[in-house]
Short mmCIF file of C-alpha atoms in Angstrom, two decimals:
data_model
loop_
_atom_site.label_atom_id
_atom_site.label_comp_id
_atom_site.label_asym_id
_atom_site.label_seq_id
_atom_site.Cartn_x
_atom_site.Cartn_y
_atom_site.Cartn_z
CA MET W 1 -48.61 58.97 -73.21
CA GLU W 2 -49.39 58.71 -77.03
CA ALA W 3 -52.85 58.38 -78.67
CA GLU W 4 -53.86 54.81 -79.37
CA HIS W 5 -54.86 53.15 -82.69
CA PHE W 6 -57.98 51.81 -80.78
CA LEU W 7 -61.07 53.12 -81.69
CA PRO W 8 -63.74 52.95 -79.21
CA PHE W 9 -66.85 52.10 -80.97
CA ARG W 10 -68.48 48.71 -82.30
CA LYS W 11 -68.16 47.98 -85.68
CA SER W 12 -72.21 48.15 -86.07
CA ALA W 13 -71.73 51.99 -84.60
CA VAL W 14 -69.01 52.82 -87.13
CA ILE W 15 -71.29 51.52 -90.09
CA ALA W 16 -74.26 53.36 -88.91
CA LEU W 17 -72.30 56.67 -88.24
CA CYS W 18 -71.15 56.35 -91.63
CA ALA W 19 -74.46 55.56 -93.69
CA GLU W 20 -76.03 58.42 -91.69
CA GLU W 21 -73.64 60.79 -93.90
CA VAL W 22 -74.43 58.93 -97.13
CA PRO W 23 -77.14 60.00 -99.54
CA ALA W 24 -80.14 58.38 -98.92
CA LYS W 25 -80.44 57.00 -102.25
CA GLU W 26 -76.98 55.13 -101.86
CA ARG W 27 -77.61 54.04 -98.07
CA GLU W 28 -78.88 50.47 -99.10
CA SER W 29 -75.53 50.15 -101.06
CA PHE W 30 -73.46 51.08 -98.55
CA LEU W 31 -74.91 49.04 -96.01
CA GLU W 32 -74.77 46.01 -98.61
CA PHE W 33 -70.90 46.93 -99.26
CA ALA W 34 -70.21 47.02 -95.47
CA ARG W 35 -72.12 43.54 -95.24
CA LEU W 36 -69.81 42.16 -97.93
CA LEU W 37 -66.67 43.49 -96.50
CA ALA W 38 -67.73 42.04 -93.15
CA ALA W 39 -67.92 38.66 -94.96
CA LEU W 40 -65.12 38.72 -96.43
CA VAL W 41 -62.80 39.89 -93.28
CA HIS W 42 -64.30 37.50 -91.37
CA HIS W 43 -63.49 34.65 -93.17
CA ARG W 44 -59.91 35.23 -93.95
CA TYR W 45 -59.51 35.83 -89.91
CA HIS W 46 -61.45 32.64 -89.50
CA VAL W 47 -58.87 30.72 -91.68
CA ARG W 48 -56.13 32.54 -89.81
CA GLY W 49 -57.50 31.57 -86.56
CA ASP W 50 -57.59 27.69 -87.46
CA GLY W 51 -53.85 27.52 -88.21
CA LEU W 52 -53.15 29.47 -85.04
CA LEU W 53 -55.50 27.42 -82.80
CA ASP W 54 -53.55 24.15 -84.37
CA ALA W 55 -50.63 25.57 -82.94
CA TYR W 56 -51.45 26.20 -79.93
CA GLN W 57 -53.40 22.87 -79.31
CA VAL W 58 -49.42 21.42 -79.71
CA LEU W 59 -48.12 23.59 -76.65
CA ASP W 60 -51.49 23.23 -74.68
CA PRO W 61 -53.66 20.09 -75.65
CA ALA W 62 -57.53 20.20 -75.07
CA ALA W 63 -57.90 17.45 -72.10
CA ASP W 64 -61.14 16.46 -74.18
CA GLU W 65 -59.69 16.45 -77.33
CA ARG W 66 -57.30 13.26 -78.92
CA ALA W 67 -54.06 14.19 -81.22
CA VAL W 68 -53.72 12.01 -84.27
CA HIS W 69 -49.64 12.50 -83.97
CA SER W 70 -47.55 12.66 -81.09
CA ALA W 71 -45.87 15.90 -81.16
CA THR W 72 -41.97 15.92 -81.57
CA THR W 73 -39.42 18.71 -80.08
CA THR W 74 -39.44 20.20 -83.68
CA ASP W 75 -43.01 20.26 -83.61
CA TYR W 76 -43.13 22.09 -79.99
CA ILE W 77 -40.44 24.70 -81.50
CA VAL W 78 -42.46 25.32 -84.74
CA ALA W 79 -45.53 25.64 -82.57
CA GLN W 80 -43.96 28.53 -80.05
CA GLN W 81 -42.57 30.68 -83.31
CA ILE W 82 -45.98 30.64 -84.66
CA LEU W 83 -47.88 31.39 -81.57
CA GLU W 84 -45.36 34.25 -80.60
CA ARG W 85 -45.31 35.81 -84.02
CA GLU W 86 -49.20 35.52 -84.42
CA LEU W 87 -49.73 36.55 -80.95
CA VAL W 88 -47.64 39.89 -81.69
CA GLU W 89 -49.03 40.39 -85.10
CA LEU W 90 -52.73 39.74 -83.86
CA ALA W 91 -52.17 41.99 -80.85
CA GLU W 92 -51.33 45.13 -82.89
CA ALA W 93 -53.91 44.41 -85.59
CA ALA W 94 -56.53 44.48 -82.64
CA ASP W 95 -55.13 47.99 -81.73
CA PHE W 96 -52.93 46.63 -78.21
CA THR W 97 -49.89 48.41 -77.71
CA ARG W 98 -46.35 46.65 -76.28
CA ILE W 99 -46.17 47.40 -72.53
CA ASP W 100 -42.01 47.76 -72.45
CA THR W 101 -40.43 45.84 -69.43
CA ALA W 102 -39.18 49.55 -67.84
CA GLU W 103 -43.13 50.22 -67.04
CA ILE W 104 -43.60 46.75 -65.35
CA ARG W 105 -40.61 47.55 -63.29
CA ARG W 106 -41.92 50.89 -62.34
CA ALA W 107 -45.06 48.97 -61.32
CA PHE W 108 -43.16 46.76 -59.04
CA ALA W 109 -41.82 49.93 -57.20
CA GLU W 110 -44.44 51.95 -57.07
CA HIS W 111 -47.76 52.10 -54.83
CA SER W 112 -50.41 49.71 -56.08
CA LEU W 113 -54.34 50.15 -55.48
CA VAL W 114 -54.49 46.72 -53.84
CA LYS W 115 -52.00 46.79 -51.05
CA VAL W 116 -49.77 43.78 -51.74
CA ARG W 117 -46.24 44.00 -52.25
CA LEU W 118 -45.10 41.32 -55.26
CA ALA W 119 -41.69 40.10 -56.27
CA VAL W 120 -40.83 38.12 -59.52
CA ASP W 121 -37.53 36.55 -60.97
CA ASP W 122 -35.94 38.69 -63.39
CA GLN W 123 -35.90 35.72 -65.80
CA ASP W 124 -39.73 35.75 -66.11
CA LEU W 125 -39.92 39.57 -66.24
CA ASP W 126 -37.95 39.71 -69.24
CA ALA W 127 -39.54 36.86 -71.33
CA ALA W 128 -42.87 38.04 -70.99
CA LEU W 129 -44.97 39.86 -73.04
CA PHE W 130 -47.67 42.51 -71.94
CA PHE W 131 -49.91 44.49 -74.30
CA ARG W 132 -52.67 46.84 -73.37
CA ARG W 133 -55.65 48.57 -74.96
CA GLY W 134 -57.78 51.53 -73.71
CA VAL W 135 -56.01 53.98 -71.34
CA ALA W 136 -58.21 55.73 -69.29
CA GLU W 137 -57.55 58.26 -66.15
CA ARG W 138 -60.14 57.28 -63.13
CA THR W 139 -60.72 58.26 -59.54
CA GLU W 140 -61.39 55.60 -56.78
CA GLN W 141 -61.77 56.10 -53.09
CA VAL W 142 -59.54 54.01 -50.95
CA LYS W 143 -59.05 53.08 -47.35
CA TRP W 144 -56.64 55.56 -45.53
CA LEU W 145 -55.37 55.53 -41.73
CA PHE W 146 -56.29 51.75 -40.85
CA GLY W 147 -59.77 52.02 -42.80
CA LEU W 148 -61.10 54.72 -40.57
CA ARG W 149 -61.01 57.23 -43.42
CA ARG W 150 -61.33 57.01 -46.80
CA ARG W 151 -59.23 59.20 -49.49
CA ALA W 152 -59.62 59.63 -53.24
CA VAL W 153 -56.41 58.39 -55.48
CA GLU W 154 -56.17 59.35 -59.08
CA PHE W 155 -54.44 56.57 -61.41
CA THR W 156 -53.96 55.36 -64.92
CA CYS W 157 -56.56 52.34 -66.02
CA TYR W 158 -55.84 49.81 -68.89
CA SER W 159 -59.32 48.75 -70.00
CA LYS W 160 -57.63 45.14 -71.32
CA VAL W 161 -54.27 43.93 -70.60
CA LEU W 162 -52.77 40.84 -72.44
CA VAL W 163 -50.06 38.76 -71.10
CA TYR W 164 -48.02 35.96 -72.65
CA ILE W 165 -45.42 34.30 -70.47
CA PRO W 166 -43.46 31.31 -72.05
CA ARG W 167 -42.13 28.20 -69.92
CA LEU W 168 -39.72 25.61 -69.71
CA GLY W 169 -40.76 22.63 -72.01
CA GLY W 170 -42.95 24.38 -74.49
CA GLU W 171 -45.74 25.54 -72.22
CA VAL W 172 -47.05 28.99 -72.07
CA VAL W 173 -49.28 31.43 -69.78
CA LEU W 174 -51.65 33.20 -71.69
CA LYS W 175 -54.17 35.41 -70.11
CA LEU W 176 -56.55 38.30 -70.78
CA PHE W 177 -57.54 41.05 -67.71
CA ARG W 178 -59.86 44.13 -67.86
CA ASP W 179 -59.53 47.02 -65.87
CA VAL W 180 -56.13 46.80 -64.57
CA PRO W 181 -54.21 49.90 -63.09
CA ARG W 182 -50.82 50.68 -64.41
CA ASN W 183 -49.71 50.03 -61.22
CA ASP W 184 -50.73 46.87 -60.46
CA LEU W 185 -49.33 45.13 -63.76
CA GLU W 186 -47.11 43.09 -61.35
CA MET W 187 -50.20 41.16 -59.95
CA LEU W 188 -50.65 39.71 -63.22
CA TYR W 189 -47.59 37.44 -62.90
CA PRO W 190 -48.77 33.95 -62.32
CA ASP W 191 -45.47 33.09 -60.41
CA ALA W 192 -45.39 36.10 -58.40
CA ARG W 193 -44.30 36.22 -54.92
CA VAL W 194 -46.24 37.73 -52.27
CA GLY W 195 -44.06 39.79 -49.71
CA MET W 196 -44.67 42.45 -46.72
CA ARG W 197 -44.68 45.93 -47.33
CA PRO W 198 -43.37 48.02 -44.32
CA LEU W 199 -46.59 48.85 -43.02
CA ASP W 200 -47.52 45.36 -42.78
CA LYS W 201 -44.07 44.41 -41.10
CA LEU W 202 -44.74 47.50 -38.83
CA LEU W 203 -48.21 46.22 -37.70
CA ILE W 204 -46.74 42.92 -37.05
CA GLY W 205 -43.42 43.55 -35.73
CA VAL W 206 -44.21 46.51 -33.30
CA PRO W 207 -46.89 44.71 -31.28
CA ALA W 208 -44.80 41.49 -31.55
CA MET W 209 -41.66 43.27 -29.77
CA ILE W 210 -43.48 44.80 -27.54
CA SER W 211 -45.63 41.89 -25.83
CA GLY W 212 -42.42 39.70 -26.54
CA ILE W 213 -40.36 41.85 -24.09
CA ILE W 214 -43.13 41.76 -21.67
CA VAL W 215 -43.21 37.87 -21.67
CA ILE W 216 -39.32 37.68 -21.50
CA ALA W 217 -39.38 40.02 -18.47
CA THR W 218 -42.40 38.71 -16.59
CA LYS W 219 -42.24 34.83 -17.61
CA LEU W 220 -39.24 33.85 -19.10
CA ILE W 221 -36.56 35.72 -16.75
CA ALA W 222 -38.07 34.84 -13.96
CA ALA W 223 -38.48 31.05 -14.89
CA LEU W 224 -34.64 31.02 -15.88
CA ALA W 225 -33.23 32.60 -12.69
CA PRO W 226 -32.80 29.42 -11.18
CA VAL W 227 -31.08 27.59 -14.13
CA LEU W 228 -28.63 30.85 -14.97
CA LEU W 229 -27.83 30.71 -11.56
CA LEU W 230 -26.81 27.11 -11.65
CA LEU W 231 -25.16 27.38 -14.54
CA ALA W 232 -22.73 30.51 -13.13
CA PHE W 233 -22.07 28.01 -10.44
CA TRP W 234 -21.01 25.50 -12.62
CA ALA W 235 -18.96 28.14 -14.29
CA GLY W 236 -16.97 29.36 -11.37
CA LEU W 237 -18.62 32.30 -11.35
CA ARG W 238 -20.52 31.79 -8.18
CA GLN W 239 -19.63 30.28 -4.82
CA GLU W 240 -23.17 29.32 -3.86
CA SER W 241 -24.97 26.13 -5.25
CA VAL W 242 -28.33 26.25 -6.17
CA ARG W 243 -31.13 23.70 -5.77
CA LEU W 244 -33.92 22.99 -8.50
CA ASP W 245 -36.72 21.52 -6.58
CA GLN W 246 -40.14 20.61 -8.07
CA THR W 247 -41.60 24.34 -7.63
CA ALA W 248 -38.33 25.53 -9.85
CA LEU W 249 -38.89 23.00 -12.56
CA ILE W 250 -42.62 23.66 -12.83
CA SER W 251 -41.86 27.39 -13.09
CA LEU W 252 -39.06 26.96 -15.77
CA ALA W 253 -42.08 24.82 -17.70
CA ALA W 254 -44.51 27.58 -17.27
CA GLY W 255 -42.19 29.93 -18.64
CA THR W 256 -40.85 28.00 -21.42
CA GLY W 257 -44.41 27.37 -22.57
CA ALA W 258 -45.29 30.75 -22.24
CA PHE W 259 -42.38 31.96 -24.70
CA GLY W 260 -43.63 29.26 -26.99
CA GLY W 261 -47.06 30.00 -27.04
CA TYR W 262 -45.82 33.72 -27.85
CA LEU W 263 -43.71 32.82 -30.78
CA PHE W 264 -46.49 30.35 -32.10
CA ARG W 265 -49.27 33.66 -31.63
CA GLN W 266 -46.64 36.06 -33.78
CA PHE W 267 -45.89 32.83 -36.37
CA SER W 268 -49.48 32.88 -36.76
CA LYS W 269 -50.33 36.23 -36.81
CA PHE W 270 -47.59 36.38 -39.71
CA LYS W 271 -49.14 33.48 -41.92
CA ASN W 272 -52.79 35.07 -41.71
CA ARG W 273 -51.31 38.13 -42.50
CA LYS W 274 -49.90 36.71 -45.59
CA ILE W 275 -53.23 34.79 -46.52
CA LYS W 276 -55.39 37.53 -46.17
CA LEU W 277 -52.85 39.16 -48.72
CA LEU W 278 -53.01 36.67 -50.97
CA LYS W 279 -57.04 36.43 -50.80
CA THR W 280 -56.67 40.18 -51.54
CA LEU W 281 -54.85 39.26 -54.97
CA SER W 282 -56.87 36.56 -55.87
CA GLU W 283 -59.96 38.45 -55.62
CA HIS W 284 -58.09 41.53 -57.50
CA LEU W 285 -57.24 38.65 -60.46
CA TYR W 286 -60.81 36.99 -60.48
CA PHE W 287 -62.98 39.79 -61.03
CA ARG W 288 -60.53 41.14 -63.78
CA ASN W 289 -59.93 38.00 -65.68
CA LEU W 290 -61.47 38.20 -69.28
CA ASP W 291 -60.05 34.96 -71.02
CA ASN W 292 -57.25 31.92 -70.67
CA GLY W 293 -55.37 29.84 -72.88
CA ALA W 294 -57.06 29.36 -76.44
CA GLY W 295 -59.95 31.57 -75.46
CA VAL W 296 -57.74 34.69 -75.56
CA PHE W 297 -56.91 34.10 -79.35
CA HIS W 298 -60.43 33.94 -80.32
CA HIS W 299 -60.78 37.27 -78.68
CA LEU W 300 -58.03 38.38 -80.45
CA LEU W 301 -58.85 37.28 -83.57
CA ASP W 302 -62.30 38.88 -83.04
CA ALA W 303 -60.98 42.39 -81.71
CA ALA W 304 -58.59 41.96 -84.90
CA GLU W 305 -61.33 41.27 -87.24
CA ASP W 306 -63.47 44.43 -86.01
CA ALA W 307 -60.25 47.02 -85.94
CA ASP W 308 -59.60 45.96 -89.46
CA LEU W 309 -63.01 46.44 -90.95
CA LYS W 310 -63.57 49.58 -89.01
CA GLN W 311 -60.27 50.70 -90.59
CA MET W 312 -61.48 49.74 -94.14
CA LEU W 313 -64.81 50.99 -93.96
CA LEU W 314 -64.03 54.92 -92.72
CA THR W 315 -61.12 54.79 -95.27
CA TYR W 316 -63.20 53.85 -98.18
CA HIS W 317 -66.49 56.21 -96.65
CA PHE W 318 -64.08 59.15 -96.41
CA LEU W 319 -62.17 58.46 -99.95
CA ASN W 320 -65.70 57.85 -101.57
CA THR W 321 -67.38 60.87 -99.86
CA THR W 322 -64.81 63.31 -100.30
CA PRO W 323 -65.24 64.96 -104.22
CA HIS W 324 -61.15 64.86 -104.39
CA PRO W 325 -58.45 62.38 -103.74
CA LEU W 326 -56.72 62.59 -100.73
CA THR W 327 -53.36 61.71 -99.44
CA PRO W 328 -52.94 59.08 -96.49
CA ALA W 329 -51.96 62.23 -94.14
CA ASP W 330 -55.30 64.48 -95.34
CA LEU W 331 -57.33 60.95 -94.65
CA ASP W 332 -55.95 60.57 -91.32
CA THR W 333 -56.71 64.14 -90.68
CA GLN W 334 -60.11 64.14 -91.65
CA ILE W 335 -61.10 60.99 -89.72
CA GLU W 336 -59.28 61.64 -86.49
CA SER W 337 -60.94 65.60 -86.66
CA TRP W 338 -64.45 63.66 -87.18
CA PHE W 339 -64.27 61.89 -84.41
CA HIS W 340 -63.00 64.36 -82.17
CA SER W 341 -65.40 67.49 -83.18
CA ARG W 342 -68.47 64.99 -83.02
CA TRP W 343 -67.94 62.47 -80.29
CA ASN W 344 -65.00 63.87 -78.54
CA THR W 345 -63.04 61.01 -79.41
CA THR W 346 -59.28 61.13 -79.79
CA PHE W 347 -57.55 58.17 -81.52
CA ASP W 348 -54.53 57.57 -83.63
CA PHE W 349 -55.98 56.44 -87.48
CA GLU W 350 -53.76 54.54 -89.59
CA ALA W 351 -55.05 55.31 -93.28
CA ARG W 352 -51.95 53.68 -94.68
CA ALA W 353 -53.01 50.41 -93.61
CA GLY W 354 -56.96 50.94 -94.54
CA ILE W 355 -55.58 52.02 -97.92
CA GLN W 356 -53.53 48.95 -98.59
CA ALA W 357 -56.17 46.83 -97.66
CA LEU W 358 -58.66 48.27 -99.63
CA GLN W 359 -56.08 48.20 -102.50
CA SER W 360 -55.64 44.83 -102.38
CA LEU W 361 -59.51 44.62 -103.08
CA ASN W 362 -59.29 46.66 -106.08
CA LEU W 363 -61.61 48.94 -104.36
CA LEU W 364 -59.45 52.64 -104.66
CA THR W 365 -57.80 54.40 -107.63
CA GLU W 366 -54.59 56.35 -107.58
CA PRO W 367 -55.12 59.46 -110.04
CA HIS W 368 -52.04 60.76 -108.90
CA PRO W 369 -49.13 59.19 -106.96
CA GLY W 370 -49.88 59.45 -103.53
CA THR W 371 -53.21 60.55 -103.88
CA TYR W 372 -56.22 58.25 -103.81
CA THR W 373 -60.17 57.68 -104.16
CA ALA W 374 -62.77 55.00 -104.28
CA ILE W 375 -64.54 53.58 -106.73
CA PRO W 376 -68.48 54.38 -107.05
CA LEU W 377 -70.20 51.79 -104.48
CA PRO W 378 -72.28 49.82 -107.38
CA ALA W 379 -68.66 48.95 -108.79
CA ALA W 380 -67.05 48.35 -105.07
CA ILE W 381 -70.07 46.12 -104.22
CA THR W 382 -69.36 44.11 -107.52
CA HIS W 383 -65.57 43.59 -106.90
CA LEU W 384 -66.52 42.22 -103.43
CA ASP W 385 -69.19 40.08 -104.92
CA ALA W 386 -66.48 38.68 -106.84
CA HIS W 387 -63.93 38.31 -104.30
CA TRP W 388 -66.23 36.07 -102.06
CA ASP W 389 -67.53 33.80 -105.02
CA ASN W 390 -63.55 33.21 -106.16
CA ILE W 391 -63.09 32.19 -102.30
CA PHE W 392 -65.00 28.61 -102.94
CA ARG W 393 -63.92 28.70 -106.94
CA PRO W 394 -61.68 25.81 -107.59
CA PRO W 395 -58.53 27.25 -109.39
CA THR W 396 -59.18 24.74 -112.46
CA SER W 397 -62.68 25.64 -112.68
CA GLY W 398 -62.09 28.54 -115.13
CA LYS W 399 -61.52 32.22 -115.15
CA ARG W 400 -62.53 34.29 -112.44
CA LYS W 401 -64.93 36.60 -112.27
CA THR W 402 -64.64 40.03 -113.89
CA GLY W 403 -63.62 42.64 -111.36
CA ALA W 404 -61.96 40.35 -108.98
CA ALA W 405 -58.07 40.17 -108.30
CA PRO W 406 -56.55 37.07 -107.20
CA THR W 407 -57.55 36.52 -103.54
CA GLN W 408 -54.96 37.59 -101.18
CA ASP W 409 -55.31 37.28 -97.16
CA HIS W 410 -55.19 40.99 -95.64
CA THR W 411 -53.74 39.85 -92.01
CA GLY W 412 -54.13 43.59 -90.81
#
């Protein structure tokens, strides 16, 4: 599996790690730069989030909020288009990776940690969007031999899985889960149907067959014998008539009742087994569910904001502390090697995205085509301060502050 873009460090940790390598006399300036950059990135995602949540409100109106206008069919279509586009872009900005349909189909076919077999319609399977972040290999002790023993099972686990499923009528299912084994992805479908595994069928079917043979042999056949002989007489297969007296009728009723009770018990066992499987599935999902609906977008916005900020900070820090200009490939190698050698962390850094974001803020120079360096910290702080002030400056109020470029929204 390819290395992820996700860096498993909080933004505060990244700021602290970079600040430790800055000369003591520049450390306070670097922290001020980080605070200004974080405020600017946060504002941009705040504005983006407002538009996104407005679109989601059209598709899934909050029960405790009133709408000014009734949504039209066109409003639903436009809102869903915005939602799906922003969902994919935010998921990528937050370092989530798209899970293809083939991997989900494998989850249906392979053994899962939760002993439940599920099925889902192909239409739901093809329409759903799944994203993952944080891949880890884990080992867990699971029950074996009907719970008499335990054995260690190694599996791939995703720290977070995002699920988006459009429904007819414009409705959407939007959920976020944590700690999901790769082979259990099928359990995240809301309309998945619980089925019986071969082992479940054997546990119910074999005892049912044995007890059924016993009931039929000892109860039903003996009770039906007079009736069968009478039917044979009516059909001309037997010469001697058979009389059904009160004892025979009572025996027939008892045998039929015993067989009916047997069928009811087997049906109850089947239902109880299915209820147990549903309970197992519900518990599995309950403890892994992180967020639903609009809350998922809040989570994505925060995660994308953090990822953007970490990317920009690392790009600026390494370009600022390296004595010569760097190409994007050199910057990739330096940052990835730094995390691997010092914190044993492997990830795929995207230098070009960080460079593009910093260029939009006039924080980089390009001494030679394809090579970049950062402007000094005092100038960088001045540029960020000017960008921040110009966010709230009316267009007609006069010239922008020196050093500020026209404000552009960087969306990662």
